[in-house]
Amino acid sequence: MAPSLILINPWIYDFAAYDLWSKPLGLLYLAGYLRTCGFNVHLIDCMDVHHPAVAKSAAPARRTYGTGKFLREKALRPKALKHVPRSYSRYGIPKQLFVNALREAKRADAILVTSLMTYWYPGVTDAIAVAREVHPRTPILLGGIYARLCEEHAVATSGADRVVTGISLQGMAKILDELLDLNIVGNGTAPPSQGLPLPAFDLLHGLDHVSLLTSTGCLYRCEYCASHFLNPQVFRQDPLQVLNEILHWHREHGIRDFAFYDDALLVDFEKHLGVLLEGLVKQNLGLRFHTPNALHVKELSLEAAQLLWRAGFKT
Ligand code: SF4
């Protein structure tokens, strides 16, 4: 029997949070990779806005193109934030739905938890504590951006058995070493290291948009930004592979809205994004594209702007 893994995108604790094409893309890449390697993957997205057990009357309001509100419950401000006179919330599904989802995965060989913003760490700690209650004998591994940026803090406070910091999108095989170290081996063959696996968006409820990453890293090295630390090398996917990915989600799942997560989407436009957009214009599918991570205006020529418009860029 294939080993079973639970992958968790934890809650957010914050003063405000709004769903601008927010998906746990790194975790979904990992889920896609691990499936290919022969693991049973049980994905739990605490930020699920389409959870089937949430009554329609209680569902968060949704807006255009796949954006909208998250579910939320008021929470106590932590000591360090007591002086901020604003309401503080835990965003995401109710705790009981999370517990139910953990129980549905009757057998788990390991639990992998991701993390994003460093100051959202209370959601990580909470999710790990609940997972520990439901699966007390299962090892819990924590990865993601918070774990990489604040490793010592994560080791000291998260409650995870291991904090894993060496996994990148181009180096996902490292997770196999971590699992092997726990005597957990998949039934399949690891995919070649060239390119990225297809992220497992199909494991999400009510998929209404898909996030894309045509590149990682950024040529600009602003001192205040973590991009260079997280991705020291710039890596670009083959634009035609990204085109195939878009066509897959549109044809197989009817997706029309796509959000680019790139740090520097417009850099080297003619050889990279321009190639993808020319392919999209030829397909003429009426798709819509969004750039929640913003664009570098200095890279935006008149020709590039016209091609973005013709390809369906909306926001
Ligand atoms: S991603 Fe933006 S902020 Fe970060 S280094 Fe690049 S240009 Fe600067």
mmCIF file of C-alpha atoms and ligand atoms in Angstrom:
data_model
loop_
_atom_site.group_PDB
_atom_site.id
_atom_site.type_symbol
_atom_site.label_atom_id
_atom_site.label_comp_id
_atom_site.label_asym_id
_atom_site.label_seq_id
_atom_site.Cartn_x
_atom_site.Cartn_y
_atom_site.Cartn_z
ATOM 1 C CA MET A 1 0.000 0.000 0.000
ATOM 2 C CA ALA A 2 1.281 3.476 -0.878
ATOM 3 C CA PRO A 3 2.319 5.579 2.130
ATOM 4 C CA SER A 4 -0.133 8.331 3.084
ATOM 5 C CA LEU A 5 0.835 11.931 3.659
ATOM 6 C CA ILE A 6 -1.311 14.767 4.983
ATOM 7 C CA LEU A 7 -0.354 18.149 3.522
ATOM 8 C CA ILE A 8 -1.642 21.201 5.391
ATOM 9 C CA ASN A 9 -1.969 24.859 4.453
ATOM 10 C CA PRO A 10 -2.491 26.424 7.908
ATOM 11 C CA TRP A 11 -4.709 29.279 9.072
ATOM 12 C CA ILE A 12 -3.784 32.957 8.920
ATOM 13 C CA TYR A 13 -3.867 35.137 12.044
ATOM 14 C CA ASP A 14 -3.954 38.821 11.142
ATOM 15 C CA PHE A 15 -5.798 42.130 11.479
ATOM 16 C CA ALA A 16 -6.993 41.838 7.882
ATOM 17 C CA ALA A 17 -6.798 39.294 5.082
ATOM 18 C CA TYR A 18 -8.474 39.274 1.672
ATOM 19 C CA ASP A 19 -8.348 36.539 -0.926
ATOM 20 C CA LEU A 20 -6.602 38.023 -3.967
ATOM 21 C CA TRP A 21 -6.080 34.783 -5.902
ATOM 22 C CA SER A 22 -4.513 33.260 -2.827
ATOM 23 C CA LYS A 23 -3.579 29.605 -3.210
ATOM 24 C CA PRO A 24 -0.851 27.572 -1.448
ATOM 25 C CA LEU A 25 1.064 27.134 -4.698
ATOM 26 C CA GLY A 26 4.274 25.729 -3.194
ATOM 27 C CA LEU A 27 2.308 23.097 -1.277
ATOM 28 C CA LEU A 28 0.339 22.224 -4.418
ATOM 29 C CA TYR A 29 3.568 21.747 -6.383
ATOM 30 C CA LEU A 30 4.785 19.479 -3.583
ATOM 31 C CA ALA A 31 1.485 17.550 -3.605
ATOM 32 C CA GLY A 32 1.763 17.058 -7.380
ATOM 33 C CA TYR A 33 5.362 15.921 -7.035
ATOM 34 C CA LEU A 34 4.643 13.496 -4.186
ATOM 35 C CA ARG A 35 1.713 11.940 -6.044
ATOM 36 C CA THR A 36 4.019 11.275 -8.977
ATOM 37 C CA CYS A 37 6.462 9.670 -6.551
ATOM 38 C CA GLY A 38 3.804 7.182 -5.416
ATOM 39 C CA PHE A 39 2.407 8.685 -2.200
ATOM 40 C CA ASN A 40 -1.262 9.013 -1.269
ATOM 41 C CA VAL A 41 -1.731 12.728 -0.682
ATOM 42 C CA HIS A 42 -4.490 14.081 1.547
ATOM 43 C CA LEU A 43 -4.543 17.869 1.214
ATOM 44 C CA ILE A 44 -6.143 20.081 3.879
ATOM 45 C CA ASP A 45 -6.442 23.763 3.035
ATOM 46 C CA CYS A 46 -7.347 25.715 6.176
ATOM 47 C CA MET A 47 -7.935 28.749 3.918
ATOM 48 C CA ASP A 48 -10.566 26.892 1.862
ATOM 49 C CA VAL A 49 -13.289 29.346 0.750
ATOM 50 C CA HIS A 50 -15.375 26.650 -0.950
ATOM 51 C CA HIS A 51 -15.530 24.033 1.804
ATOM 52 C CA PRO A 52 -18.585 21.824 1.097
ATOM 53 C CA ALA A 53 -19.518 21.608 4.809
ATOM 54 C CA VAL A 54 -19.880 25.387 5.149
ATOM 55 C CA ALA A 55 -23.533 26.397 4.733
ATOM 56 C CA LYS A 56 -24.236 28.781 1.853
ATOM 57 C CA SER A 57 -25.538 31.362 4.303
ATOM 58 C CA ALA A 58 -22.214 31.292 6.187
ATOM 59 C CA ALA A 59 -19.942 31.147 3.130
ATOM 60 C CA PRO A 60 -17.607 34.121 2.637
ATOM 61 C CA ALA A 61 -18.663 36.729 0.064
ATOM 62 C CA ARG A 62 -16.933 36.266 -3.270
ATOM 63 C CA ARG A 63 -16.165 38.952 -5.818
ATOM 64 C CA THR A 64 -15.073 38.997 -9.450
ATOM 65 C CA TYR A 65 -12.482 36.766 -11.116
ATOM 66 C CA GLY A 66 -12.084 34.409 -8.116
ATOM 67 C CA THR A 67 -11.311 36.965 -5.397
ATOM 68 C CA GLY A 68 -13.275 37.556 -2.207
ATOM 69 C CA LYS A 69 -13.353 37.235 1.544
ATOM 70 C CA PHE A 70 -12.105 34.409 3.727
ATOM 71 C CA LEU A 71 -14.053 32.782 6.521
ATOM 72 C CA ARG A 72 -12.911 34.192 9.847
ATOM 73 C CA GLU A 73 -13.362 34.012 13.601
ATOM 74 C CA LYS A 74 -12.330 36.721 16.026
ATOM 75 C CA ALA A 75 -9.243 35.819 18.035
ATOM 76 C CA LEU A 76 -7.373 37.240 21.004
ATOM 77 C CA ARG A 77 -4.471 39.476 20.064
ATOM 78 C CA PRO A 78 -1.118 38.028 21.141
ATOM 79 C CA LYS A 79 0.762 39.886 23.870
ATOM 80 C CA ALA A 80 3.076 41.632 21.408
ATOM 81 C CA LEU A 81 0.072 43.106 19.546
ATOM 82 C CA LYS A 82 -2.090 44.064 22.533
ATOM 83 C CA HIS A 83 -1.373 47.772 21.924
ATOM 84 C CA VAL A 84 -2.924 47.696 18.418
ATOM 85 C CA PRO A 85 -6.566 48.815 18.784
ATOM 86 C CA ARG A 86 -7.996 46.718 15.961
ATOM 87 C CA SER A 87 -9.835 43.430 15.864
ATOM 88 C CA TYR A 88 -7.662 40.407 15.240
ATOM 89 C CA SER A 89 -8.905 37.217 13.593
ATOM 90 C CA ARG A 90 -8.097 33.698 12.674
ATOM 91 C CA TYR A 91 -8.892 33.466 8.955
ATOM 92 C CA GLY A 92 -9.904 30.149 7.447
ATOM 93 C CA ILE A 93 -12.181 27.203 8.111
ATOM 94 C CA PRO A 94 -13.593 26.516 11.599
ATOM 95 C CA LYS A 95 -11.421 24.313 13.798
ATOM 96 C CA GLN A 96 -13.968 21.461 13.788
ATOM 97 C CA LEU A 97 -13.808 21.173 9.986
ATOM 98 C CA PHE A 98 -10.033 20.952 10.218
ATOM 99 C CA VAL A 99 -10.310 18.215 12.856
ATOM 100 C CA ASN A 100 -12.824 16.337 10.673
ATOM 101 C CA ALA A 101 -10.495 16.522 7.675
ATOM 102 C CA LEU A 102 -7.592 15.232 9.772
ATOM 103 C CA ARG A 103 -9.740 12.325 10.988
ATOM 104 C CA GLU A 104 -10.813 11.449 7.432
ATOM 105 C CA ALA A 105 -7.190 10.573 6.722
ATOM 106 C CA LYS A 106 -7.341 7.494 8.945
ATOM 107 C CA ARG A 107 -3.721 6.545 8.376
ATOM 108 C CA ALA A 108 -0.967 9.100 7.974
ATOM 109 C CA ASP A 109 2.707 8.208 7.708
ATOM 110 C CA ALA A 110 3.751 11.859 7.931
ATOM 111 C CA ILE A 111 2.188 15.306 8.088
ATOM 112 C CA LEU A 112 3.742 18.109 6.033
ATOM 113 C CA VAL A 113 2.799 21.670 6.964
ATOM 114 C CA THR A 114 3.630 24.720 4.879
ATOM 115 C CA SER A 115 4.023 28.322 6.049
ATOM 116 C CA LEU A 116 3.916 31.727 4.374
ATOM 117 C CA MET A 117 4.244 35.151 6.007
ATOM 118 C CA THR A 118 6.476 35.100 9.093
ATOM 119 C CA TYR A 119 3.931 37.012 11.234
ATOM 120 C CA TRP A 120 1.259 34.402 10.464
ATOM 121 C CA TYR A 121 3.195 31.842 12.520
ATOM 122 C CA PRO A 122 0.407 31.520 15.168
ATOM 123 C CA GLY A 123 -1.690 29.786 12.485
ATOM 124 C CA VAL A 124 1.156 27.345 11.858
ATOM 125 C CA THR A 125 1.558 26.600 15.564
ATOM 126 C CA ASP A 126 -2.195 26.102 15.967
ATOM 127 C CA ALA A 127 -2.503 23.789 12.971
ATOM 128 C CA ILE A 128 0.415 21.670 14.169
ATOM 129 C CA ALA A 129 -1.047 21.431 17.687
ATOM 130 C CA VAL A 130 -4.417 20.243 16.347
ATOM 131 C CA ALA A 131 -2.783 17.784 13.937
ATOM 132 C CA ARG A 132 -0.754 16.423 16.862
ATOM 133 C CA GLU A 133 -3.937 15.874 18.900
ATOM 134 C CA VAL A 134 -5.580 13.885 16.093
ATOM 135 C CA HIS A 135 -2.475 11.970 14.937
ATOM 136 C CA PRO A 136 -0.253 11.826 18.043
ATOM 137 C CA ARG A 137 2.213 9.269 16.679
ATOM 138 C CA THR A 138 2.691 10.781 13.209
ATOM 139 C CA PRO A 139 5.834 12.836 12.531
ATOM 140 C CA ILE A 140 5.118 16.450 11.573
ATOM 141 C CA LEU A 141 7.447 18.308 9.197
ATOM 142 C CA LEU A 142 7.265 22.069 8.721
ATOM 143 C CA GLY A 143 8.504 23.848 5.598
ATOM 144 C CA GLY A 144 7.639 26.964 3.624
ATOM 145 C CA ILE A 145 8.659 30.614 3.741
ATOM 146 C CA TYR A 146 8.313 31.316 7.486
ATOM 147 C CA ALA A 147 10.319 28.165 8.249
ATOM 148 C CA ARG A 148 13.100 29.293 5.905
ATOM 149 C CA LEU A 149 13.219 32.906 7.040
ATOM 150 C CA CYS A 150 12.846 32.258 10.780
ATOM 151 C CA GLU A 151 14.197 28.745 11.204
ATOM 152 C CA GLU A 152 15.312 29.165 14.823
ATOM 153 C CA HIS A 153 11.944 30.609 15.801
ATOM 154 C CA ALA A 154 10.121 27.801 14.004
ATOM 155 C CA VAL A 155 12.250 25.140 15.700
ATOM 156 C CA ALA A 156 11.599 26.735 19.095
ATOM 157 C CA THR A 157 7.883 27.478 18.811
ATOM 158 C CA SER A 158 6.109 25.601 15.998
ATOM 159 C CA GLY A 159 5.820 22.203 17.696
ATOM 160 C CA ALA A 160 6.928 20.410 14.505
ATOM 161 C CA ASP A 161 9.203 17.385 14.804
ATOM 162 C CA ARG A 162 11.360 18.707 11.978
ATOM 163 C CA VAL A 163 11.766 22.092 10.356
ATOM 164 C CA VAL A 164 12.767 21.494 6.748
ATOM 165 C CA THR A 165 14.426 24.446 5.038
ATOM 166 C CA GLY A 166 16.285 23.049 2.041
ATOM 167 C CA ILE A 167 13.370 22.335 -0.297
ATOM 168 C CA SER A 168 12.918 24.563 -3.326
ATOM 169 C CA LEU A 169 10.589 24.182 -6.285
ATOM 170 C CA GLN A 170 13.550 23.030 -8.356
ATOM 171 C CA GLY A 171 14.820 20.745 -5.594
ATOM 172 C CA MET A 172 11.749 18.932 -4.346
ATOM 173 C CA ALA A 173 13.611 15.615 -4.282
ATOM 174 C CA LYS A 174 14.995 16.750 -0.919
ATOM 175 C CA ILE A 175 11.634 15.913 0.658
ATOM 176 C CA LEU A 176 12.153 12.300 -0.428
ATOM 177 C CA ASP A 177 15.398 12.238 1.604
ATOM 178 C CA GLU A 178 13.561 13.624 4.630
ATOM 179 C CA LEU A 179 10.850 10.973 4.283
ATOM 180 C CA LEU A 180 13.393 8.214 3.667
ATOM 181 C CA ASP A 181 15.043 9.236 6.913
ATOM 182 C CA LEU A 182 11.695 8.386 8.550
ATOM 183 C CA ASN A 183 11.546 5.072 6.633
ATOM 184 C CA ILE A 184 8.770 6.382 4.373
ATOM 185 C CA VAL A 185 9.247 5.527 0.709
ATOM 186 C CA GLY A 186 6.803 6.137 -2.146
ATOM 187 C CA ASN A 187 5.656 3.488 -4.615
ATOM 188 C CA GLY A 188 6.479 5.466 -7.748
ATOM 189 C CA THR A 189 9.409 7.002 -9.517
ATOM 190 C CA ALA A 190 10.524 10.562 -8.887
ATOM 191 C CA PRO A 191 9.926 12.734 -11.967
ATOM 192 C CA PRO A 192 12.951 14.194 -13.758
ATOM 193 C CA SER A 193 14.387 17.291 -12.134
ATOM 194 C CA GLN A 194 13.863 19.360 -15.319
ATOM 195 C CA GLY A 195 10.904 21.740 -15.069
ATOM 196 C CA LEU A 196 8.231 21.784 -12.395
ATOM 197 C CA PRO A 197 5.545 19.147 -11.777
ATOM 198 C CA LEU A 198 1.895 19.995 -12.369
ATOM 199 C CA PRO A 199 0.600 21.537 -9.122
ATOM 200 C CA ALA A 200 -2.281 19.518 -7.625
ATOM 201 C CA PHE A 201 -5.026 22.154 -7.928
ATOM 202 C CA ASP A 202 -7.486 19.309 -8.528
ATOM 203 C CA LEU A 203 -7.257 18.469 -4.792
ATOM 204 C CA LEU A 204 -8.880 21.805 -3.845
ATOM 205 C CA HIS A 205 -12.629 22.280 -3.406
ATOM 206 C CA GLY A 206 -14.528 24.460 -5.898
ATOM 207 C CA LEU A 207 -11.549 25.404 -8.029
ATOM 208 C CA ASP A 208 -12.357 28.770 -9.645
ATOM 209 C CA HIS A 209 -8.909 30.042 -10.606
ATOM 210 C CA VAL A 210 -5.382 28.749 -10.922
ATOM 211 C CA SER A 211 -2.102 30.369 -9.884
ATOM 212 C CA LEU A 212 0.880 30.287 -12.226
ATOM 213 C CA LEU A 213 4.605 30.621 -11.736
ATOM 214 C CA THR A 214 6.595 31.078 -14.932
ATOM 215 C CA SER A 215 9.765 31.925 -12.998
ATOM 216 C CA THR A 216 11.246 32.071 -9.527
ATOM 217 C CA GLY A 217 13.667 34.667 -8.217
ATOM 218 C CA CYS A 218 14.244 38.262 -9.250
ATOM 219 C CA LEU A 219 17.106 39.993 -11.056
ATOM 220 C CA TYR A 220 16.640 43.090 -8.922
ATOM 221 C CA ARG A 221 18.053 42.701 -5.456
ATOM 222 C CA CYS A 222 16.247 45.209 -3.288
ATOM 223 C CA GLU A 223 17.859 45.072 0.137
ATOM 224 C CA TYR A 224 14.578 44.811 2.036
ATOM 225 C CA CYS A 225 13.239 41.888 -0.025
ATOM 226 C CA ALA A 226 13.524 38.162 0.788
ATOM 227 C CA SER A 227 13.240 37.073 -2.845
ATOM 228 C CA HIS A 228 17.000 36.736 -3.271
ATOM 229 C CA PHE A 229 17.345 34.750 -0.037
ATOM 230 C CA LEU A 230 14.507 32.394 -0.963
ATOM 231 C CA ASN A 231 15.561 32.016 -4.611
ATOM 232 C CA PRO A 232 19.243 32.938 -5.055
ATOM 233 C CA GLN A 233 19.136 31.912 -8.734
ATOM 234 C CA VAL A 234 16.595 33.092 -11.271
ATOM 235 C CA PHE A 235 14.827 30.089 -12.798
ATOM 236 C CA ARG A 236 12.460 30.287 -15.749
ATOM 237 C CA GLN A 237 10.080 27.642 -16.979
ATOM 238 C CA ASP A 238 9.761 26.981 -20.692
ATOM 239 C CA PRO A 239 6.922 29.369 -21.707
ATOM 240 C CA LEU A 240 5.403 26.640 -23.882
ATOM 241 C CA GLN A 241 5.228 24.351 -20.848
ATOM 242 C CA VAL A 242 3.339 27.103 -19.008
ATOM 243 C CA LEU A 243 1.021 27.430 -22.021
ATOM 244 C CA ASN A 244 0.292 23.692 -21.842
ATOM 245 C CA GLU A 245 -0.403 24.022 -18.119
ATOM 246 C CA ILE A 246 -2.924 26.810 -18.781
ATOM 247 C CA LEU A 247 -4.583 24.775 -21.544
ATOM 248 C CA HIS A 248 -4.787 21.753 -19.217
ATOM 249 C CA TRP A 249 -6.633 23.663 -16.468
ATOM 250 C CA HIS A 250 -8.938 25.337 -18.961
ATOM 251 C CA ARG A 251 -9.823 22.195 -20.920
ATOM 252 C CA GLU A 252 -9.993 19.709 -18.034
ATOM 253 C CA HIS A 253 -11.444 21.969 -15.323
ATOM 254 C CA GLY A 254 -13.043 24.891 -17.185
ATOM 255 C CA ILE A 255 -10.779 27.484 -15.522
ATOM 256 C CA ARG A 256 -10.857 30.972 -17.043
ATOM 257 C CA ASP A 257 -8.996 33.034 -14.430
ATOM 258 C CA PHE A 258 -5.257 32.692 -13.900
ATOM 259 C CA ALA A 259 -3.036 34.633 -11.493
ATOM 260 C CA PHE A 260 0.714 35.026 -12.017
ATOM 261 C CA TYR A 261 2.817 34.789 -8.842
ATOM 262 C CA ASP A 262 6.151 35.709 -10.472
ATOM 263 C CA ASP A 263 8.389 38.260 -8.762
ATOM 264 C CA ALA A 264 9.582 39.669 -12.099
ATOM 265 C CA LEU A 265 7.093 38.601 -14.741
ATOM 266 C CA LEU A 266 8.052 41.152 -17.407
ATOM 267 C CA VAL A 267 11.836 40.752 -17.339
ATOM 268 C CA ASP A 268 13.212 39.441 -20.666
ATOM 269 C CA PHE A 269 9.718 39.854 -22.089
ATOM 270 C CA GLU A 270 10.397 38.903 -25.731
ATOM 271 C CA LYS A 271 12.045 35.590 -24.849
ATOM 272 C CA HIS A 272 9.780 34.644 -21.973
ATOM 273 C CA LEU A 273 6.309 36.027 -21.224
ATOM 274 C CA GLY A 274 5.942 37.363 -24.776
ATOM 275 C CA VAL A 275 6.293 33.810 -26.161
ATOM 276 C CA LEU A 276 3.567 32.569 -23.811
ATOM 277 C CA LEU A 277 1.252 35.472 -24.661
ATOM 278 C CA GLU A 278 1.651 34.995 -28.425
ATOM 279 C CA GLY A 279 0.605 31.371 -27.894
ATOM 280 C CA LEU A 280 -2.425 32.454 -25.862
ATOM 281 C CA VAL A 281 -3.492 35.022 -28.460
ATOM 282 C CA LYS A 282 -3.407 32.281 -31.126
ATOM 283 C CA GLN A 283 -5.602 30.035 -28.948
ATOM 284 C CA ASN A 284 -8.173 32.861 -28.506
ATOM 285 C CA LEU A 285 -9.890 31.174 -25.536
ATOM 286 C CA GLY A 286 -11.163 34.300 -23.764
ATOM 287 C CA LEU A 287 -9.082 33.612 -20.636
ATOM 288 C CA ARG A 288 -8.418 36.287 -17.992
ATOM 289 C CA PHE A 289 -5.078 36.947 -16.339
ATOM 290 C CA HIS A 290 -4.220 38.747 -13.116
ATOM 291 C CA THR A 291 -1.010 39.985 -11.503
ATOM 292 C CA PRO A 292 -1.446 40.106 -7.702
ATOM 293 C CA ASN A 293 2.343 40.281 -7.296
ATOM 294 C CA ALA A 294 2.467 43.518 -9.355
ATOM 295 C CA LEU A 295 4.589 44.317 -12.424
ATOM 296 C CA HIS A 296 7.773 46.315 -12.979
ATOM 297 C CA VAL A 297 6.587 49.424 -14.819
ATOM 298 C CA LYS A 298 10.104 50.080 -16.173
ATOM 299 C CA GLU A 299 9.874 46.760 -18.085
ATOM 300 C CA LEU A 300 6.547 47.703 -19.681
ATOM 301 C CA SER A 301 6.997 48.823 -23.299
ATOM 302 C CA LEU A 302 4.075 49.861 -25.499
ATOM 303 C CA GLU A 303 4.367 46.574 -27.438
ATOM 304 C CA ALA A 304 4.377 44.533 -24.226
ATOM 305 C CA ALA A 305 1.335 46.420 -22.895
ATOM 306 C CA GLN A 306 -0.565 45.799 -26.132
ATOM 307 C CA LEU A 307 0.252 42.087 -26.066
ATOM 308 C CA LEU A 308 -0.770 41.810 -22.401
ATOM 309 C CA TRP A 309 -4.108 43.390 -23.289
ATOM 310 C CA ARG A 310 -4.699 41.164 -26.325
ATOM 311 C CA ALA A 311 -3.859 38.028 -24.312
ATOM 312 C CA GLY A 312 -6.508 38.861 -21.694
ATOM 313 C CA PHE A 313 -4.715 40.587 -18.791
ATOM 314 C CA LYS A 314 -7.420 42.218 -16.669
ATOM 315 C CA THR A 315 -6.010 43.212 -13.294
HETATM 316 S S1 SF4 B 1 10.703 41.003 -6.050
HETATM 317 FE FE1 SF4 B 1 10.363 43.220 -6.100
HETATM 318 S S2 SF4 B 1 11.058 43.953 -4.104
HETATM 319 FE FE2 SF4 B 1 11.924 41.884 -4.396
HETATM 320 S S3 SF4 B 1 13.960 42.184 -5.296
HETATM 321 FE FE3 SF4 B 1 12.517 41.941 -6.984
HETATM 322 S S4 SF4 B 1 11.905 44.042 -7.533
HETATM 323 FE FE4 SF4 B 1 12.820 44.133 -5.496
#
